[in-house]
Tab-separated table of C-alpha atoms in Angstrom:
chain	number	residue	atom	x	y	z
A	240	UNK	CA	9.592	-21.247	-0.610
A	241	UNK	CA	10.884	-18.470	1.425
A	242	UNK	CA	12.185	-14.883	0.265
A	243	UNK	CA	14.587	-13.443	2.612
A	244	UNK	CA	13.811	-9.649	3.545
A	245	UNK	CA	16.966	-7.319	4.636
A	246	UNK	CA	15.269	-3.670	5.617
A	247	UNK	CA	11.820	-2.025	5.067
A	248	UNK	CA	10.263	0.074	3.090
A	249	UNK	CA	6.611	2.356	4.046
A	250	UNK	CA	3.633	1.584	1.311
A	251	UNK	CA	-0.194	1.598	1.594
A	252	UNK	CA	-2.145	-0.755	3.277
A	253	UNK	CA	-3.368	-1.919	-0.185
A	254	UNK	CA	-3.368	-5.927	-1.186
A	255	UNK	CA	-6.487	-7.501	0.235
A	256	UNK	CA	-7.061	-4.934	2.912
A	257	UNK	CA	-8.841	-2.260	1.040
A	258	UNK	CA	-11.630	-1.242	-1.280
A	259	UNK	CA	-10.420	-1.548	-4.487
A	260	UNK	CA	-12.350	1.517	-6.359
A	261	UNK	CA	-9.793	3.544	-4.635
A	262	UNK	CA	-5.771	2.624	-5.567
A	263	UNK	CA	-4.988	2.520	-1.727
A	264	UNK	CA	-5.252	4.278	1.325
A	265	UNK	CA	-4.738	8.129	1.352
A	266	UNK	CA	-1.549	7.757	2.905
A	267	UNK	CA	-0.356	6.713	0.128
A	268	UNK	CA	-2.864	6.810	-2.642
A	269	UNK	CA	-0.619	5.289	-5.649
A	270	UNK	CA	0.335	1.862	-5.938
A	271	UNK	CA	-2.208	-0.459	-7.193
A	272	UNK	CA	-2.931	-4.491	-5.621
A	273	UNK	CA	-5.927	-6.246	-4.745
A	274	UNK	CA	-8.811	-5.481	-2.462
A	275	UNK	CA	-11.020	-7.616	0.095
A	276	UNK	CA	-13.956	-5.799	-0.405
A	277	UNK	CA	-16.516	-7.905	-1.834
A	278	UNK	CA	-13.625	-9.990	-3.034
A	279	UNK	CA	-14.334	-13.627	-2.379
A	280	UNK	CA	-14.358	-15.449	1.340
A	281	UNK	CA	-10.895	-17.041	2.006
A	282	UNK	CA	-10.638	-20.496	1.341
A	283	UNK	CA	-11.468	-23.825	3.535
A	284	UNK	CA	-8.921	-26.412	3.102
A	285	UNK	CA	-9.712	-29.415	0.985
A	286	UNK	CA	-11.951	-30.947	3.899
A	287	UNK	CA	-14.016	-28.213	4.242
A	288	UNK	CA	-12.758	-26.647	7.334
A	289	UNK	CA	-9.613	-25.370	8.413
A	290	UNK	CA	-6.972	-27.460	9.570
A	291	UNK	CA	-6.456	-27.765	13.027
A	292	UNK	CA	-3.737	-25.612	15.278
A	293	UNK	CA	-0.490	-27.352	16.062
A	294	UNK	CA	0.372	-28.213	19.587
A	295	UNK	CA	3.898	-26.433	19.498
A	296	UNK	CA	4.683	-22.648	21.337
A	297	UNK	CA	6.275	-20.780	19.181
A	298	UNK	CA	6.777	-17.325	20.787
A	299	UNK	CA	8.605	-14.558	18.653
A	300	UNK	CA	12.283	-15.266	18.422
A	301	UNK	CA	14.556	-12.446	17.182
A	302	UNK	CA	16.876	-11.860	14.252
A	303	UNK	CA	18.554	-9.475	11.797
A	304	UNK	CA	16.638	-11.615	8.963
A	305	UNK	CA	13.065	-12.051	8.009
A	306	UNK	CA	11.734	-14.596	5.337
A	307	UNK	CA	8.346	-15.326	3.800
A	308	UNK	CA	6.558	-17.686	4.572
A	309	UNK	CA	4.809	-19.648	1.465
A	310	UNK	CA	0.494	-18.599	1.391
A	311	UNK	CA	0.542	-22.352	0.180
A	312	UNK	CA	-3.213	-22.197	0.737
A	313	UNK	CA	-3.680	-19.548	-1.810
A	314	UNK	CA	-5.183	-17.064	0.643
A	315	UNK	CA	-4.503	-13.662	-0.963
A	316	UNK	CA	-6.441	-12.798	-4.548
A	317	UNK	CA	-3.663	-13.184	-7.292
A	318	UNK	CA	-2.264	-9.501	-8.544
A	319	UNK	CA	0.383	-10.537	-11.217
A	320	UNK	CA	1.725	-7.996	-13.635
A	321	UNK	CA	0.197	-7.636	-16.958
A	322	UNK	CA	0.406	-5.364	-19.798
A	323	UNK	CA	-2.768	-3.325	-19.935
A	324	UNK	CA	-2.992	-2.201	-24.072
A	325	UNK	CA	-5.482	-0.021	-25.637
A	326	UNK	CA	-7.782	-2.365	-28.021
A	327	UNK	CA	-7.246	0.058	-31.413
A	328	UNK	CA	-3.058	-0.664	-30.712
A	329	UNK	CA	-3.193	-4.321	-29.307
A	330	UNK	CA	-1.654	-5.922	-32.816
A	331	UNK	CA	0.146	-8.558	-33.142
A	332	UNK	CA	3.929	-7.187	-32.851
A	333	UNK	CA	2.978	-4.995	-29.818
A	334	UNK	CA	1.599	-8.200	-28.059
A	335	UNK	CA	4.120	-10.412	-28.816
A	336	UNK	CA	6.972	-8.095	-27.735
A	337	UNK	CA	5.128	-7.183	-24.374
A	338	UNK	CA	4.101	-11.128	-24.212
A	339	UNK	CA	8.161	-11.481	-24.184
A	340	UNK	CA	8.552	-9.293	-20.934
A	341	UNK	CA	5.804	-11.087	-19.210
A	342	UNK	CA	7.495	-14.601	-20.268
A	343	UNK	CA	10.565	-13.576	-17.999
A	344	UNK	CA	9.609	-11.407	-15.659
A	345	UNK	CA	9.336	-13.344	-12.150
A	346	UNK	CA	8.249	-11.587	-8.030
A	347	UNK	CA	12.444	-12.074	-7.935
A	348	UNK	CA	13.174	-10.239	-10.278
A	349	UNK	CA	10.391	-7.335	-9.547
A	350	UNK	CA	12.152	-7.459	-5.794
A	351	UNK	CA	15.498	-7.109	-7.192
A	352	UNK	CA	14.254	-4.252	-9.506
A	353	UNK	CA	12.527	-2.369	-6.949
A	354	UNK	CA	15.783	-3.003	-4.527
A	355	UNK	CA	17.850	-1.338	-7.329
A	356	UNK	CA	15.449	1.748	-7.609
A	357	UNK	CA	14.013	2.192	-4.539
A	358	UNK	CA	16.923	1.206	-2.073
A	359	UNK	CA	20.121	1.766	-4.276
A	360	UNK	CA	18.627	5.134	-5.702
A	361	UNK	CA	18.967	4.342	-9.100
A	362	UNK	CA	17.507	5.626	-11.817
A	363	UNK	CA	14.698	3.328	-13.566
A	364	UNK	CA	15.444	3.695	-16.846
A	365	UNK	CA	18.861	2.593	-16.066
A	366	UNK	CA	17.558	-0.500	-14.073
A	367	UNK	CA	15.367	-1.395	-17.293
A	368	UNK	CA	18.472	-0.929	-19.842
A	369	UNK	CA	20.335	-3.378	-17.642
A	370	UNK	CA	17.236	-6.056	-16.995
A	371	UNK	CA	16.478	-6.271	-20.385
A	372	UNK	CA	20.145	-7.109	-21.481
A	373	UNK	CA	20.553	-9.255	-18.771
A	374	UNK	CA	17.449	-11.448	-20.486
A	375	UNK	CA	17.866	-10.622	-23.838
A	376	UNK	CA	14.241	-8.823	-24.775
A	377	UNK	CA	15.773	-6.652	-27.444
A	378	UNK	CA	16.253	-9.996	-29.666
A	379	UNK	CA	14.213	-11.683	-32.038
A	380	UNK	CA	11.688	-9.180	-31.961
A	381	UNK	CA	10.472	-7.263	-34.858
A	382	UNK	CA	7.309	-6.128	-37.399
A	383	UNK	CA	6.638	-2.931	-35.189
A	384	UNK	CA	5.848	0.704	-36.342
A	385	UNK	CA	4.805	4.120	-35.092
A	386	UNK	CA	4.875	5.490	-31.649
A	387	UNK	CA	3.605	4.123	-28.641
A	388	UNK	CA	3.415	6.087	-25.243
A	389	UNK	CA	3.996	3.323	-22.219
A	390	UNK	CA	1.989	5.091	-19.381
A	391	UNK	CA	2.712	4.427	-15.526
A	392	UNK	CA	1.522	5.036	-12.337
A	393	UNK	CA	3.277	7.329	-10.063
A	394	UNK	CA	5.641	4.764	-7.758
A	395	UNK	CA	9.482	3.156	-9.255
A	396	UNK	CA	7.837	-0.235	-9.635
A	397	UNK	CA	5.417	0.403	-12.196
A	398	UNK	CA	7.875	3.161	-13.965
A	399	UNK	CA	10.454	0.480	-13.961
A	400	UNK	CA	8.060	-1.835	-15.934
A	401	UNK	CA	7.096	0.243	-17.927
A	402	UNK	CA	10.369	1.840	-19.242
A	403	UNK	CA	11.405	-2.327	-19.643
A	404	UNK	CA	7.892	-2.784	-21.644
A	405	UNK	CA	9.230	0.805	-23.758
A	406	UNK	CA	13.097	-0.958	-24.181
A	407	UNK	CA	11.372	-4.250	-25.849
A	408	UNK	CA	8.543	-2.426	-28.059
A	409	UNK	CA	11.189	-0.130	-29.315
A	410	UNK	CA	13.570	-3.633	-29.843
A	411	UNK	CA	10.463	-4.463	-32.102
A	412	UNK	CA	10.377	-1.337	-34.109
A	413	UNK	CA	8.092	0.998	-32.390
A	414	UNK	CA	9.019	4.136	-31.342
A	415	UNK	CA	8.093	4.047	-27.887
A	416	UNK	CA	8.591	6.604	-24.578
A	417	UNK	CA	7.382	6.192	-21.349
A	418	UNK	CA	5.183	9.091	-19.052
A	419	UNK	CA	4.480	8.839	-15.670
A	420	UNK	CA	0.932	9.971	-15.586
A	421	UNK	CA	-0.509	9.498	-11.276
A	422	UNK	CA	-2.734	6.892	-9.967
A	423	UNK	CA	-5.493	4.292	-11.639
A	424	UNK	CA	-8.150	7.235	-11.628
A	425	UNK	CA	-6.221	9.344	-13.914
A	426	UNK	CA	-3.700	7.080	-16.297
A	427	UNK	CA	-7.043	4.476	-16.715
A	428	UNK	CA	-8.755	6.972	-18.619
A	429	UNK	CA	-6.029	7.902	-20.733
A	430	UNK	CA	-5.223	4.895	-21.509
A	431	UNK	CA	-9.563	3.565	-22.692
A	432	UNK	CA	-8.880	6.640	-24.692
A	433	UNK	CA	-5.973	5.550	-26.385
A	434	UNK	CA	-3.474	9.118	-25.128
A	435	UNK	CA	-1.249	6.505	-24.049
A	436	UNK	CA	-1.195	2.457	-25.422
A	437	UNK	CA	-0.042	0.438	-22.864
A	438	UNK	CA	-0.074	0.486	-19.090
A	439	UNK	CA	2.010	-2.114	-16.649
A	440	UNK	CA	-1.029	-3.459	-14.485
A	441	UNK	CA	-2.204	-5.655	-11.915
A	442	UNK	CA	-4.353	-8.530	-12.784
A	443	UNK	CA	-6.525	-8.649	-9.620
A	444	UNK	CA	-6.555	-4.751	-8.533
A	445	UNK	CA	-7.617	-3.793	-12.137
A	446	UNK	CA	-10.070	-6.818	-12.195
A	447	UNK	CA	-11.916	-5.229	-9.531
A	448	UNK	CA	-11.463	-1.586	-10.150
A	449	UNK	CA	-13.551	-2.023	-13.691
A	450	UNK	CA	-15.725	-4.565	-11.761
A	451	UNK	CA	-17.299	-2.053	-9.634
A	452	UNK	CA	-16.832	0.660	-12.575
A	453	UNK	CA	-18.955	-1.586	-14.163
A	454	UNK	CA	-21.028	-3.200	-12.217
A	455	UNK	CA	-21.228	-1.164	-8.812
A	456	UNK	CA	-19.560	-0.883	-5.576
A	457	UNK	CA	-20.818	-3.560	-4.019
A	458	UNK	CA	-20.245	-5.816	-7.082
A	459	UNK	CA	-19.579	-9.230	-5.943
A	460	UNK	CA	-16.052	-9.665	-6.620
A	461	UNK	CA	-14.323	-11.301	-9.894
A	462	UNK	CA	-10.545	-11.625	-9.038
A	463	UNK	CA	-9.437	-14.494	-6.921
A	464	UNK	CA	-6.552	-16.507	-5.884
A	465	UNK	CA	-6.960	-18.499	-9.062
A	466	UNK	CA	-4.611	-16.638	-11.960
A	467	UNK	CA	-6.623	-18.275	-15.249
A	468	UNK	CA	-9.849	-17.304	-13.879
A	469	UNK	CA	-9.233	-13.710	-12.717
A	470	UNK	CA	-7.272	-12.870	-16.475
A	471	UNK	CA	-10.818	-14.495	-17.944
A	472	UNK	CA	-12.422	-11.883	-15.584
A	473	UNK	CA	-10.411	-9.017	-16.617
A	474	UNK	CA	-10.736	-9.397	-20.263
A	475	UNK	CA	-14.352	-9.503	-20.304
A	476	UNK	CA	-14.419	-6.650	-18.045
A	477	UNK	CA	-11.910	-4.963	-20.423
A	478	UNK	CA	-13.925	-5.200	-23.654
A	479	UNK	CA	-15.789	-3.562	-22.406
A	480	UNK	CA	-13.704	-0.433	-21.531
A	481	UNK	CA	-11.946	-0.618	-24.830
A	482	UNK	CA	-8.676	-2.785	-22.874
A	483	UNK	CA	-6.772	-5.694	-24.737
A	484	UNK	CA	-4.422	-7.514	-22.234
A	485	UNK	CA	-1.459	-9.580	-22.976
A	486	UNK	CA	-0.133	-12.678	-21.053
A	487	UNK	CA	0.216	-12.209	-16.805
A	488	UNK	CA	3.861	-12.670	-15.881
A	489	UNK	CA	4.406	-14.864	-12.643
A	490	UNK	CA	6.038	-11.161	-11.030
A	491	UNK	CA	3.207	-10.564	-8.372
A	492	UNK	CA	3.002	-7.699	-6.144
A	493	UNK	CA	0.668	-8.921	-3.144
A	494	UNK	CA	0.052	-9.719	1.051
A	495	UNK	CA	2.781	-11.508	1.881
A	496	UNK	CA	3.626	-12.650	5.851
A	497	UNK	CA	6.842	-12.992	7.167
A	498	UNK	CA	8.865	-14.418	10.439
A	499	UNK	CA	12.635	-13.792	11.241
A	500	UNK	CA	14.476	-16.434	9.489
A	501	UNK	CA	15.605	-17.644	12.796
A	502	UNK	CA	12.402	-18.101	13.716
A	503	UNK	CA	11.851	-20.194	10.849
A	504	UNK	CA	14.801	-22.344	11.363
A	505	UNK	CA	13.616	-22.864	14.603
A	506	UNK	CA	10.077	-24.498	14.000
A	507	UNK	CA	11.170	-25.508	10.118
A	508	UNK	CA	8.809	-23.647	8.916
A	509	UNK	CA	8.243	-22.325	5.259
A	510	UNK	CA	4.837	-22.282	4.445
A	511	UNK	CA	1.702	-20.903	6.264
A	512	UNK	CA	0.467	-24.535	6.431
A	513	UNK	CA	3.442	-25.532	7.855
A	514	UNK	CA	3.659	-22.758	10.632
A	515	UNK	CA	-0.006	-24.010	11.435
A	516	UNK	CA	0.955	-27.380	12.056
A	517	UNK	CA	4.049	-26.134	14.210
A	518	UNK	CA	2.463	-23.628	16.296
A	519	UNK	CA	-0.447	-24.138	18.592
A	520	UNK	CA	0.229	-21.182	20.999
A	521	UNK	CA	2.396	-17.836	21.308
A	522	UNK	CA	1.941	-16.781	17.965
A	523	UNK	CA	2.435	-12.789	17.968
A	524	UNK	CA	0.428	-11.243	14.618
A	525	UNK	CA	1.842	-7.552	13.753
A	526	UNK	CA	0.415	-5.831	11.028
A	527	UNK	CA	-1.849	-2.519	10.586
A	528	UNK	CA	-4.593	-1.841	12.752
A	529	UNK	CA	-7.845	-2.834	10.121
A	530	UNK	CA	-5.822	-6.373	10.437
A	531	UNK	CA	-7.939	-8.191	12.584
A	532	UNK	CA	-11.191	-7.278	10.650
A	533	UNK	CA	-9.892	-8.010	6.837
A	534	UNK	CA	-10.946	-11.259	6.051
A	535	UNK	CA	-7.586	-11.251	3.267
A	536	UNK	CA	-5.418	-11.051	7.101
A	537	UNK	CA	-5.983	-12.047	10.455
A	538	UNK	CA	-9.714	-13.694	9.865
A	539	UNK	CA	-7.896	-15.333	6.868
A	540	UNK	CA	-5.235	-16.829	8.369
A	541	UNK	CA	-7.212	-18.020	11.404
A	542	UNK	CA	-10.329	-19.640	8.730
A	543	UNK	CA	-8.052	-20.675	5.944
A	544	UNK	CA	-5.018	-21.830	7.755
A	545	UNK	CA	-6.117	-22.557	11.465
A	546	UNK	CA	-3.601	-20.503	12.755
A	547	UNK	CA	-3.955	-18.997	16.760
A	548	UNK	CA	-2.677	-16.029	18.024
A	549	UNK	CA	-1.656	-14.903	21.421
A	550	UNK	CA	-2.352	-11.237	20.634
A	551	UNK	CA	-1.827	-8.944	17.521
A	552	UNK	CA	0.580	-5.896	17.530
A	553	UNK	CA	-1.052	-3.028	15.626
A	554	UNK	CA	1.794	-1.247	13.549
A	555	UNK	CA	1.866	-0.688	9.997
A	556	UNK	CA	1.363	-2.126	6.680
A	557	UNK	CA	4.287	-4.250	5.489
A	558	UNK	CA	6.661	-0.922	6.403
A	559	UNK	CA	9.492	-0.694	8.962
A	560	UNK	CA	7.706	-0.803	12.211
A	561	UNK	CA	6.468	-4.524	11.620
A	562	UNK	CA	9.538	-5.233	10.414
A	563	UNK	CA	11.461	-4.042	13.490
A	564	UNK	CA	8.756	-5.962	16.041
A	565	UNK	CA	9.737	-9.309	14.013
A	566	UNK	CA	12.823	-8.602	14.108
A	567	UNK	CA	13.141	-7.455	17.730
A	568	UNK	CA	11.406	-10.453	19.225
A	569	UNK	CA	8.195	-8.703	19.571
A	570	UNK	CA	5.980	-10.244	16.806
A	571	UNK	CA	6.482	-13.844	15.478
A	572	UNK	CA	4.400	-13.519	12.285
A	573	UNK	CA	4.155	-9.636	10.268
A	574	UNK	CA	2.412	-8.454	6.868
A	575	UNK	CA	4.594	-7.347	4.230
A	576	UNK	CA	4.679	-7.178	0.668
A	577	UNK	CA	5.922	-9.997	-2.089
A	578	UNK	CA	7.754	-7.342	-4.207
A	579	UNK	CA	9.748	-5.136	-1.532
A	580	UNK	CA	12.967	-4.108	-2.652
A	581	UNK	CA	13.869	-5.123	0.852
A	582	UNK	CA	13.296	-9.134	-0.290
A	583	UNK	CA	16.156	-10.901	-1.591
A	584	UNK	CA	15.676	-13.964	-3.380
A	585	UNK	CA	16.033	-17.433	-0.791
């Protein structure tokens, strides 16, 4: 599968790249992914060792249009949306309306969301009104009562969830309202103590932000690249801290790499796997500078995928100065992320 990717937009270095008991990188400081601290080593392939390099040059070719390329391999640690609930409000018409979201609610549609808000300039709450006509969350739903306050984190892709997850609990009965209250630091404890109910969050970030709440800061890690077994993780962890979740939607906000799509027409290329088995020299990695020392980039891709680069460009993380060295013939392979509003669906 490959996303096409029109333009760029600046974020934190923050799936698989940093610590996880901070939200992401003070540049930033806001939206919330998944860490490599601690997490677990990248995977071998199925024979214990990573396939070998294919015998192909594949130098960086340029073009207007940049796709993702498929982690096949399952290299990054999973971060799909899921509705974080305080335990005391987590009944059974709350869940099943915010289980209804999570049902629908694919990395597509998150891109086309965020391209809406963040590119368009328009307003979330409009974005959610139309999304959940468009899929039809206000039906069938009922059994609510009583107000619920949807929290969110301070960036338009978690206030766009959560004024969708505010659109279906009031379609249920609830009177519901969203507030934007900052980063994980601030709306997590408002949220254990019940000042707001639910909270749009990310399965493998959260995992390991209560992990090392929990258990330390150099807790071995509990998320993964396997979904079922990170969400068994987090709600054990969550107990805990008072948390109920509901179901993880397949909408994922994580590492993603990309190429130019002529690039990828090129080699036929549309997987990691497959890039590995194309390209045995001239490969061109651009990304930010920690790069070559996160095992969740450049040590990942090289272990888990037996991928070789020429050299790597140190730019920025997933933001438009990667994106202009792919697309100006001066990286063949950049970091981005899977939910840009940039992506369009391919």
């Amino acid at each position: 599968m490959r996303r096409t990717i029109q333009g760029g937009r600046g974020k934190a270095f923050r799936v698989a790249l940093v610590a996880v008991a901070v939200t992401a990188l003070a540049a930033c400081g806001e939206e919330g992914s998944s860490s490599d601290e601690g997490a677990a080593a990248p995977a071998a392939s199925a024979t214990g060792s990573a396939p070998a390099a294919g015998t192909g040059s594949c130098e960086p070719v340029a073009g207007d249009e940049l796709v993702v390329l498929d982690d096949d391999q399952k290299l990054q640690t999973v971060d799909n949306i899921i509705p974080a609930i305080t335990a005391k409000s987590a009944t059974e018409p709350l869940v099943t309306a915010l289980d209804k979201v999570s049902a629908v609610l694919t990395t597509d549609d998150l891109v086309a969301l965020n391209r809406r808000v963040v590119v368009d300039r328009e307003t979330s709450p409009n974005v959610a009104e139309d999304y959940v006509a468009e899929k039809g969350l206000a039906q069938g739903l009922s059994g609510g009562s009583g107000k619920v306050v949807v929290g969110a984190a301070n960036f338009a892709e978690n206030q766009t969830i959560a004024e969708i997850y505010a659109l279906t609990l009031d379609a249920a009965g609830f009177d519901a309202s969203t507030r934007t209250i900052g980063n994980r630091e601030v709306y997590l404890p408002a949220l254990t103590k019940g000042q707001v109910q639910v909270v749009p969050e990310y399965v493998g970030t959260l995992t390991e932000f209560l992990n090392k709440q929990e258990n330390g800061a150099n807790a071995p890690a509990q998320a993964s690249s396997d979904l079922d077994a990170t969400v068994t993780a987090l709600t054990r962890l969550g107990e805990s801290a008072g948390l109920a979740f509901g179901e993880a939607s397949e909408a994922a906000d994580q590492n993603a790499f990309a190429v130019t799509k002529a690039f990828a027409d090129e080699h036929s290329v549309s997987t990691l796997s497959e890039l590995a088995a194309a390209c045995g020299s001239g490969l061109v990695l651009a990304g930010p500078p920690e790069c070559p020392e996160r095992p969740f980039c450049q040590p990942g891709l090289e272990e888990t995928y037996g991928l070789s680069f020429e050299s790597f460009t140190p730019l920025d993380a997933g933001g438009p100065l990667t994106q202009a060295a792919l697309k100006q013939g001066r990286a063949s392979l950049g970091l981005v992320f899977s939910s840009d509003g940039a992506l369009s669906a391919g």
